[in-house]
Coordinates of C-alpha atoms in Angstrom, one line a residue:
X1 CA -5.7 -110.6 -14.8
X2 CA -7.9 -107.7 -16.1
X3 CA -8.2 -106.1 -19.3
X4 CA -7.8 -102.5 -20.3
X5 CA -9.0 -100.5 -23.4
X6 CA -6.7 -97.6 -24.9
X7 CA -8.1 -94.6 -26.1
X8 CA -7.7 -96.7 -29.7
X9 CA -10.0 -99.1 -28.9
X10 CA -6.8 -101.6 -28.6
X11 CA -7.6 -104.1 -25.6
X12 CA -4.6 -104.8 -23.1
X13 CA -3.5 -107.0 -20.5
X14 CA -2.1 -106.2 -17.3
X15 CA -1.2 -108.0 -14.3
X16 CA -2.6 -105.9 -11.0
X17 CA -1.9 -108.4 -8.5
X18 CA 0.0 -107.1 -5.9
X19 CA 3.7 -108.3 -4.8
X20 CA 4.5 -111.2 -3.1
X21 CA 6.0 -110.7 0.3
X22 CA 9.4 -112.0 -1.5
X23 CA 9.5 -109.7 -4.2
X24 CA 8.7 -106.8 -1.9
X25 CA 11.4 -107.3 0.2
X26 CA 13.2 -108.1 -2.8
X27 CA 12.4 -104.3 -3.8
X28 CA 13.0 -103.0 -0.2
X29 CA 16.8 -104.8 0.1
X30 CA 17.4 -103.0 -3.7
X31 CA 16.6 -99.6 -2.2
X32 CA 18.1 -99.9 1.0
X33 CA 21.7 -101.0 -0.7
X34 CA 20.7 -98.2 -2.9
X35 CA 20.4 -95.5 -0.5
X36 CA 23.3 -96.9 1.7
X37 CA 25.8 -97.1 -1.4
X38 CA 24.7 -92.8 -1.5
X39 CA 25.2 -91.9 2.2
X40 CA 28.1 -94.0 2.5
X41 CA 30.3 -91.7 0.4
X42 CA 27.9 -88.0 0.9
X43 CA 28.3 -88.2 4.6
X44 CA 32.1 -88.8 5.1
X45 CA 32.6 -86.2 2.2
X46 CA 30.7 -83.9 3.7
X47 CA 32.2 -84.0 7.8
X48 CA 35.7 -84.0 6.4
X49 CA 34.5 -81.1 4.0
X50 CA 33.2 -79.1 7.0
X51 CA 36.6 -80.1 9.4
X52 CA 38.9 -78.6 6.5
X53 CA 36.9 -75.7 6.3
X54 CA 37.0 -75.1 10.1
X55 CA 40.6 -76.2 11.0
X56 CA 41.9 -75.2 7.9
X57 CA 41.9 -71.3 6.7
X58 CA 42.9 -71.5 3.3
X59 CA 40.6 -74.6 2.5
X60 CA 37.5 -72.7 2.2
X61 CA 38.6 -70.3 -0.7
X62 CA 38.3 -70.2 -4.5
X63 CA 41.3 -70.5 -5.4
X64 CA 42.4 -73.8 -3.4
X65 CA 39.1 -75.3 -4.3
X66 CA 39.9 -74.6 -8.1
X67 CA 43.1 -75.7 -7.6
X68 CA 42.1 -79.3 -6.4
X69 CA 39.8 -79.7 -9.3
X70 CA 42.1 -78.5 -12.0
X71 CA 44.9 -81.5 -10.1
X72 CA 42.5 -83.4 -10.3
X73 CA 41.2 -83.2 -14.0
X74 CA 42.9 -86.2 -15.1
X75 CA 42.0 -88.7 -12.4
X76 CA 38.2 -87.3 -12.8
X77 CA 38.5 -87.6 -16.2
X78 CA 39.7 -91.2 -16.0
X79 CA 38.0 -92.6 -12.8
X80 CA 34.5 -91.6 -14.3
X81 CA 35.4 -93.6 -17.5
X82 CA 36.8 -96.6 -15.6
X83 CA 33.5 -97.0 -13.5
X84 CA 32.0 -97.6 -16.7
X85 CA 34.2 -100.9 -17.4
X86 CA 33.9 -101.8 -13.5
X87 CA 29.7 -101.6 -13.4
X88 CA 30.1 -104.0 -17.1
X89 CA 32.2 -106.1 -15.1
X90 CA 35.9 -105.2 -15.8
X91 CA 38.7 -103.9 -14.5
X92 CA 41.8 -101.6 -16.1
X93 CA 44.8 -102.0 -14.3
X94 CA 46.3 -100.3 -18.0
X95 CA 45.1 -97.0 -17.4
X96 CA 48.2 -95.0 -16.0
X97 CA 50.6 -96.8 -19.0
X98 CA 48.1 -95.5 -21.7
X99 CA 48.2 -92.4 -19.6
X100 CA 51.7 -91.8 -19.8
X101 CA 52.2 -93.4 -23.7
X102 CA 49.7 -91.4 -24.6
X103 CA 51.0 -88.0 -23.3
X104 CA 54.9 -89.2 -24.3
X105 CA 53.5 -90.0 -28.1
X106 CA 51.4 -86.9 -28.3
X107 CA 54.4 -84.9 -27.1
X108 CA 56.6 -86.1 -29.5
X109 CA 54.2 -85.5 -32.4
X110 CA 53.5 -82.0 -30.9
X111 CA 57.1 -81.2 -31.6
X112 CA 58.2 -82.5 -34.6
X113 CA 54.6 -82.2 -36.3
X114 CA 52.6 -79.2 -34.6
X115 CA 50.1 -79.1 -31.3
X116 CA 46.7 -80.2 -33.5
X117 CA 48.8 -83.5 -34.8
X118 CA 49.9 -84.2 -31.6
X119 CA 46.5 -84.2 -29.9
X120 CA 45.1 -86.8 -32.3
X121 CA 47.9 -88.7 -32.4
X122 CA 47.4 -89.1 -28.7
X123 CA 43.8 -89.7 -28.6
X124 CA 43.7 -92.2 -31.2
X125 CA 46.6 -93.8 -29.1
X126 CA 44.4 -94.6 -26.1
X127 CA 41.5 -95.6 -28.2
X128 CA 43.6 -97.8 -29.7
X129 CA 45.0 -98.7 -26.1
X130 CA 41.2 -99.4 -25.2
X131 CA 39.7 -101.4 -27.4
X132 CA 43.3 -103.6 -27.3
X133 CA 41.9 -104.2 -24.1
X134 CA 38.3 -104.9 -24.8
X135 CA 39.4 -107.5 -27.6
X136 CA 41.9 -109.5 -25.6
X137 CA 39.1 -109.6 -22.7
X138 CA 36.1 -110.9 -25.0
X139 CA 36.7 -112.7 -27.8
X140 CA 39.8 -114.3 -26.4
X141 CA 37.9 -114.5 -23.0
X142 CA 41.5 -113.6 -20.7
X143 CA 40.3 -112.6 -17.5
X144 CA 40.4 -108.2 -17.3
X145 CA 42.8 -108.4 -14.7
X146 CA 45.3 -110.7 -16.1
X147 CA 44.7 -109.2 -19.9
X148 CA 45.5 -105.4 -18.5
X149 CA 48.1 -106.1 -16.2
X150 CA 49.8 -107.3 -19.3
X151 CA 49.1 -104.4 -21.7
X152 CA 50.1 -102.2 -18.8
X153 CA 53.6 -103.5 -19.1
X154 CA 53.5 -103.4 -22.7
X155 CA 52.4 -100.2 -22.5
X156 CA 54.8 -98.8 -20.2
X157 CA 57.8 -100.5 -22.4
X158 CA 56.5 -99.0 -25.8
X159 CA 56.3 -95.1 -23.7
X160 CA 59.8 -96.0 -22.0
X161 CA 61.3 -97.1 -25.5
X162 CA 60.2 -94.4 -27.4
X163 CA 61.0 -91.9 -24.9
X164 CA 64.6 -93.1 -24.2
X165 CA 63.3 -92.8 -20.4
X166 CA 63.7 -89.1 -21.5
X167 CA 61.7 -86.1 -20.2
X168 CA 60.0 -84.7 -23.4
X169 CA 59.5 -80.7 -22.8
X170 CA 57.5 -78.5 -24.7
X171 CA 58.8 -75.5 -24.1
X172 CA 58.8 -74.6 -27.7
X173 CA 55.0 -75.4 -28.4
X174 CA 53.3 -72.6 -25.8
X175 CA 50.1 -73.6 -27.8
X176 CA 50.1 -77.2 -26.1
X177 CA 49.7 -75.0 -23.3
X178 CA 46.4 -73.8 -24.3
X179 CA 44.7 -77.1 -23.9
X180 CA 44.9 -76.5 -19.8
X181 CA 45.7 -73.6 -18.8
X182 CA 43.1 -71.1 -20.7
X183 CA 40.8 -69.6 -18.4
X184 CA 36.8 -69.2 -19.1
X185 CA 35.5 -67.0 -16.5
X186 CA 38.2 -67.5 -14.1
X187 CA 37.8 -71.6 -14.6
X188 CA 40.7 -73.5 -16.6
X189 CA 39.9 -75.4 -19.5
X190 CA 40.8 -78.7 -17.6
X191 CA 38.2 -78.7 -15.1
X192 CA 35.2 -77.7 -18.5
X193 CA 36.9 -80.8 -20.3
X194 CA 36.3 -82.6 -16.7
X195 CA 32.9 -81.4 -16.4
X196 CA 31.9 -82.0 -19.9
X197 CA 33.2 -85.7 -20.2
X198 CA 31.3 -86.3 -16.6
X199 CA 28.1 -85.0 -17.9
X200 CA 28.3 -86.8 -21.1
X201 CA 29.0 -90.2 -19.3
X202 CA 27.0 -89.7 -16.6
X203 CA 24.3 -89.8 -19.7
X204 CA 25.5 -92.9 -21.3
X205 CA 25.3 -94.5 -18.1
X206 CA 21.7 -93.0 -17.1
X207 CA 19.5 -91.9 -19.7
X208 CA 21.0 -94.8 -23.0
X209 CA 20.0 -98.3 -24.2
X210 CA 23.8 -99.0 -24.1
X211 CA 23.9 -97.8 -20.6
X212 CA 21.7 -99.8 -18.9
X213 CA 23.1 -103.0 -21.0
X214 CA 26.5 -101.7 -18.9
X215 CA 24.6 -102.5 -16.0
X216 CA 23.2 -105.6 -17.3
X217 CA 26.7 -107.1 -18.6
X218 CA 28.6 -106.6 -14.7
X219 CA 24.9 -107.9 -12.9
X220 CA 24.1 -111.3 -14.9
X221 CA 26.1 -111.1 -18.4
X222 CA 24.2 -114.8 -18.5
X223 CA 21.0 -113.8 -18.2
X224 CA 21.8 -110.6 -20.2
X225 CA 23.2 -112.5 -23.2
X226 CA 20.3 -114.6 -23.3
X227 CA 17.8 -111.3 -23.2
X228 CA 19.7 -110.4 -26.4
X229 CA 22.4 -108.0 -24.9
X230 CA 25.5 -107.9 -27.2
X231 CA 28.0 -108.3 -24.4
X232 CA 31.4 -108.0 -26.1
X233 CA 30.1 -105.0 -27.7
X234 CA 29.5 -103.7 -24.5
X235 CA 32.0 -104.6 -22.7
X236 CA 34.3 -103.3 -25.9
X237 CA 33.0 -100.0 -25.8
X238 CA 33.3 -99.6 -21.7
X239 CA 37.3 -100.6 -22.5
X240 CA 37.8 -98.5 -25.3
X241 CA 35.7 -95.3 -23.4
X242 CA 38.3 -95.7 -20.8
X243 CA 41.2 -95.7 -22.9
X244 CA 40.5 -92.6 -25.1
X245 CA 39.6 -91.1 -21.1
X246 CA 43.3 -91.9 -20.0
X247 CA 44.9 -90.2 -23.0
X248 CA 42.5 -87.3 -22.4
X249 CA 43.9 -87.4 -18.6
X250 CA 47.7 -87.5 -20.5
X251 CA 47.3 -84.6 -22.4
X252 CA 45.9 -82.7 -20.1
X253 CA 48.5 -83.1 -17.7
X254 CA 51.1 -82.4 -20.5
X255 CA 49.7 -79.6 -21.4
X256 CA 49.7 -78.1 -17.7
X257 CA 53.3 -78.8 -17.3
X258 CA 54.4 -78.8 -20.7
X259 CA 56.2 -82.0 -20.1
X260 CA 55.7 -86.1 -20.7
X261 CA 57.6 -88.8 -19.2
X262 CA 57.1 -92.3 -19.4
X263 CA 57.6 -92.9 -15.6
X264 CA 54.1 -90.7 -15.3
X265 CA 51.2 -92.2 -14.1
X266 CA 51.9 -95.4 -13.8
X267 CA 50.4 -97.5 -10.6
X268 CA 50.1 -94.1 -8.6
X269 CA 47.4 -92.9 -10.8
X270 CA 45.5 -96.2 -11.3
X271 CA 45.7 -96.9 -7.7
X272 CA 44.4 -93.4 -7.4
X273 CA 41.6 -93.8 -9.6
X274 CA 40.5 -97.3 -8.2
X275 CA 40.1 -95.8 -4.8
X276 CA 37.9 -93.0 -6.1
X277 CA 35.8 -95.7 -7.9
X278 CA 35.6 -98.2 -4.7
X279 CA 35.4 -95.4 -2.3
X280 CA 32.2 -93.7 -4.3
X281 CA 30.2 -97.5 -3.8
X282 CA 30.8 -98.6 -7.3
X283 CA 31.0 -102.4 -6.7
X284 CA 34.4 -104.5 -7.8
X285 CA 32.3 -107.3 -8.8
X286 CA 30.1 -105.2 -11.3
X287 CA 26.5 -104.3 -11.8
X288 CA 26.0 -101.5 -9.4
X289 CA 27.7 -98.1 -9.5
X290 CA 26.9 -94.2 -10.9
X291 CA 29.1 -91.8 -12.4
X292 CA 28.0 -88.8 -9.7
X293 CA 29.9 -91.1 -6.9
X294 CA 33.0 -91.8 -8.5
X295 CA 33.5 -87.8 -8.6
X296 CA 32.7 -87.5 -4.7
X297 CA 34.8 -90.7 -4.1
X298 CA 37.5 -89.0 -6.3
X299 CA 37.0 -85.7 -4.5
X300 CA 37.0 -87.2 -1.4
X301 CA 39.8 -89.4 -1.3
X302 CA 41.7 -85.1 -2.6
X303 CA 40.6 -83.6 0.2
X304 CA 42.1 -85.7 2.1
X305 CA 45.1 -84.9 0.2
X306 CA 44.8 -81.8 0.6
X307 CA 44.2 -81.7 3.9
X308 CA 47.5 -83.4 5.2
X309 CA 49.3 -80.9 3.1
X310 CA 47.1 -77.9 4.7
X311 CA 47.8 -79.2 8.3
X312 CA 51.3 -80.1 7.8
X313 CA 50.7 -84.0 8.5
X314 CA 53.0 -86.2 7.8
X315 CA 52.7 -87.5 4.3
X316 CA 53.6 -91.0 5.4
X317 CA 50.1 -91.1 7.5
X318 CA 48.3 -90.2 4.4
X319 CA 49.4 -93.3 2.6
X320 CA 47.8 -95.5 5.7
X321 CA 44.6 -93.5 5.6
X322 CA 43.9 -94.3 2.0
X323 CA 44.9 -97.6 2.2
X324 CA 42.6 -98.1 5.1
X325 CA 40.2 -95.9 3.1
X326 CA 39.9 -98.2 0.7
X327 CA 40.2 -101.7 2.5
X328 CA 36.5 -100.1 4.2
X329 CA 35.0 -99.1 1.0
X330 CA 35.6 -103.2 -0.3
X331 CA 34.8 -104.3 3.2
X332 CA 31.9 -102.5 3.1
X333 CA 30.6 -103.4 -0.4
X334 CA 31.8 -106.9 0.4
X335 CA 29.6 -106.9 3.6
X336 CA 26.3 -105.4 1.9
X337 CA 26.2 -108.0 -0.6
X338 CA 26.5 -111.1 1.6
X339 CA 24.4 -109.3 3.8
X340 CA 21.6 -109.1 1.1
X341 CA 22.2 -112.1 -0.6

């Protein structure tokens, strides 16, 4: 132990005795599950980037490009919000039913009340939906899975009941439209929305105190707790993030089609955005994940997509390829940790 003197005069300990060989391969096993988590998505994304372009003539233009971001807006949108409650430790099986309440509620609103009504109606819906959620999984301590499996079918019934199981148009409300569909520099509004809530999470996650508890609630919320991190508040705020992101994702899909129906989203879209999370080496047991890999898992798992449609595959084959997508990407996560345990 030596002591150093600031430029105050202050003296100050430090500790300059080097690592032990555990904790330095302690360190090197953090970075090597590190790095893997990073190549194991960038690689992939980028041979099956290069095949389209080459086997696929349309692929490689702006327009198709810009068209698979704006379709996928809302499960961008979403999937980077969810990785927040998966890193904490959670999971939101609710997020395509306060999807599709959200958009059938704001709809309604839009109609009989006027566009800017409808919008905050809708909003306030899925933080509502959210921190629902976050409630029934801390203080009354149900399990995430159970608690939103349950207010996913709550969900669904409210959006079905209030609907009639009706298609709501808004045909009569062209300024919904705007929401979407407005260009800015040849780029619609839907893909700045998706930009803008990726930066600003990717943020949270990275660069706040409340970011880096995330991390700490889904890798030891025991340890965490005890260092003085307010998990439910955490965790609460990771729920309630993801629900105001799936009525985002609801309105924006409204307002591209002009439509809402209960019967949207639903498991389609939360199966879609779990397999962007999983694939982009976010781990299902918490504690590990970053908001730049969701979007290429996200990306990824369009392009392939994309792709089949392009080639003229059957559609039937794309449905096996995700699902063996994704059984790899929990295989693989599942065979890093044991590995490194």
């Amino acid at each position: 132990m030596t002591t150093k003197t600031t430029n105050a005069g202050a003296p100050q300990t430090r500790d300059e005795r080097p690592l032990g060989p555990q904790q330095r391969t302690r360190v090197t096993d953090a970075l090597r599950i590190r790095s893997w988590r990073s190549a194991a998505i960038v690689v992939p994304f980028i041979v099956l980037f290069v095949v389209l372009s080459v086997t696929s003539g349309p692929f490689l233009t702006t327009s198709n490009l810009l068209n698979i971001a704006d379709q996928q807006s809302a499960v961008l949108i979403i999937a980077v919000a969810s990785t927040l409650v998966l890193i904490a430790g959670g999971i939101d099986l609710s997020v395509g039913a306060t999807y599709a309440l959200s958009a059938v509620v704001s709809a309604q609103v839009a109609v009989s009340h006027g566009v800017a009504l409808g919008i905050v109606t809708g909003m306030a819906l899925g933080i509502v939906a959210g921190l629902i959620n976050g409630i029934v999984t801390t203080f009354f301590r149900v399990n995430s899975l159970i608690a939103t499996l349950a207010t996913a079918l709550i969900f669904s019934g409210i959006a079905a009941k209030l609907s009639n199981g009706n298609l709501i148009v808004l045909t009569n409300q062209p300024a919904y439209a705007k929401i979407a569909q407005t260009q800015f520099i040849g780029v619609r509004m839907s893909i700045w929305l998706t930009l803008a809530v990726i930066i600003v999470l990717g943020l949270l996650l990275s660069r706040t105190t409340n970011g880096r508890y995330i991390y700490a609630a889904g890798g030891n919320a025991q340890a965490a707790r005890l260092a003085g991190v307010r998990i439910n508040f955490v965790v609460i705020l990771a729920f309630t993030i993801n629900g105001a992101a799936a009525a985002l994702g609801g309105i924006i899909d409204t307002s591209r089609v002009l439509s809402a129906q209960s019967s949207s989203g639903g498991n389609t879209l939360t199966f879609l955005v779990l397999t962007g999370i999983v694939v982009g080496g976010t781990s299902i047991l918490g504690g590990a994940g970053a908001i730049w890999r969701t979007v290429i898992g996200v990306l990824f798992i369009a392009l392939v997509g994309n792709g089949f449609d392009l080639l003229g595959l059957d559609p039937l084959y794309e449905q096996i390829t995700l699902g063996l997508i994704l059984l790899v990407a929990v295989g693989t996560d599942a065979w890093s940790r044991l590995r490194h345990t």
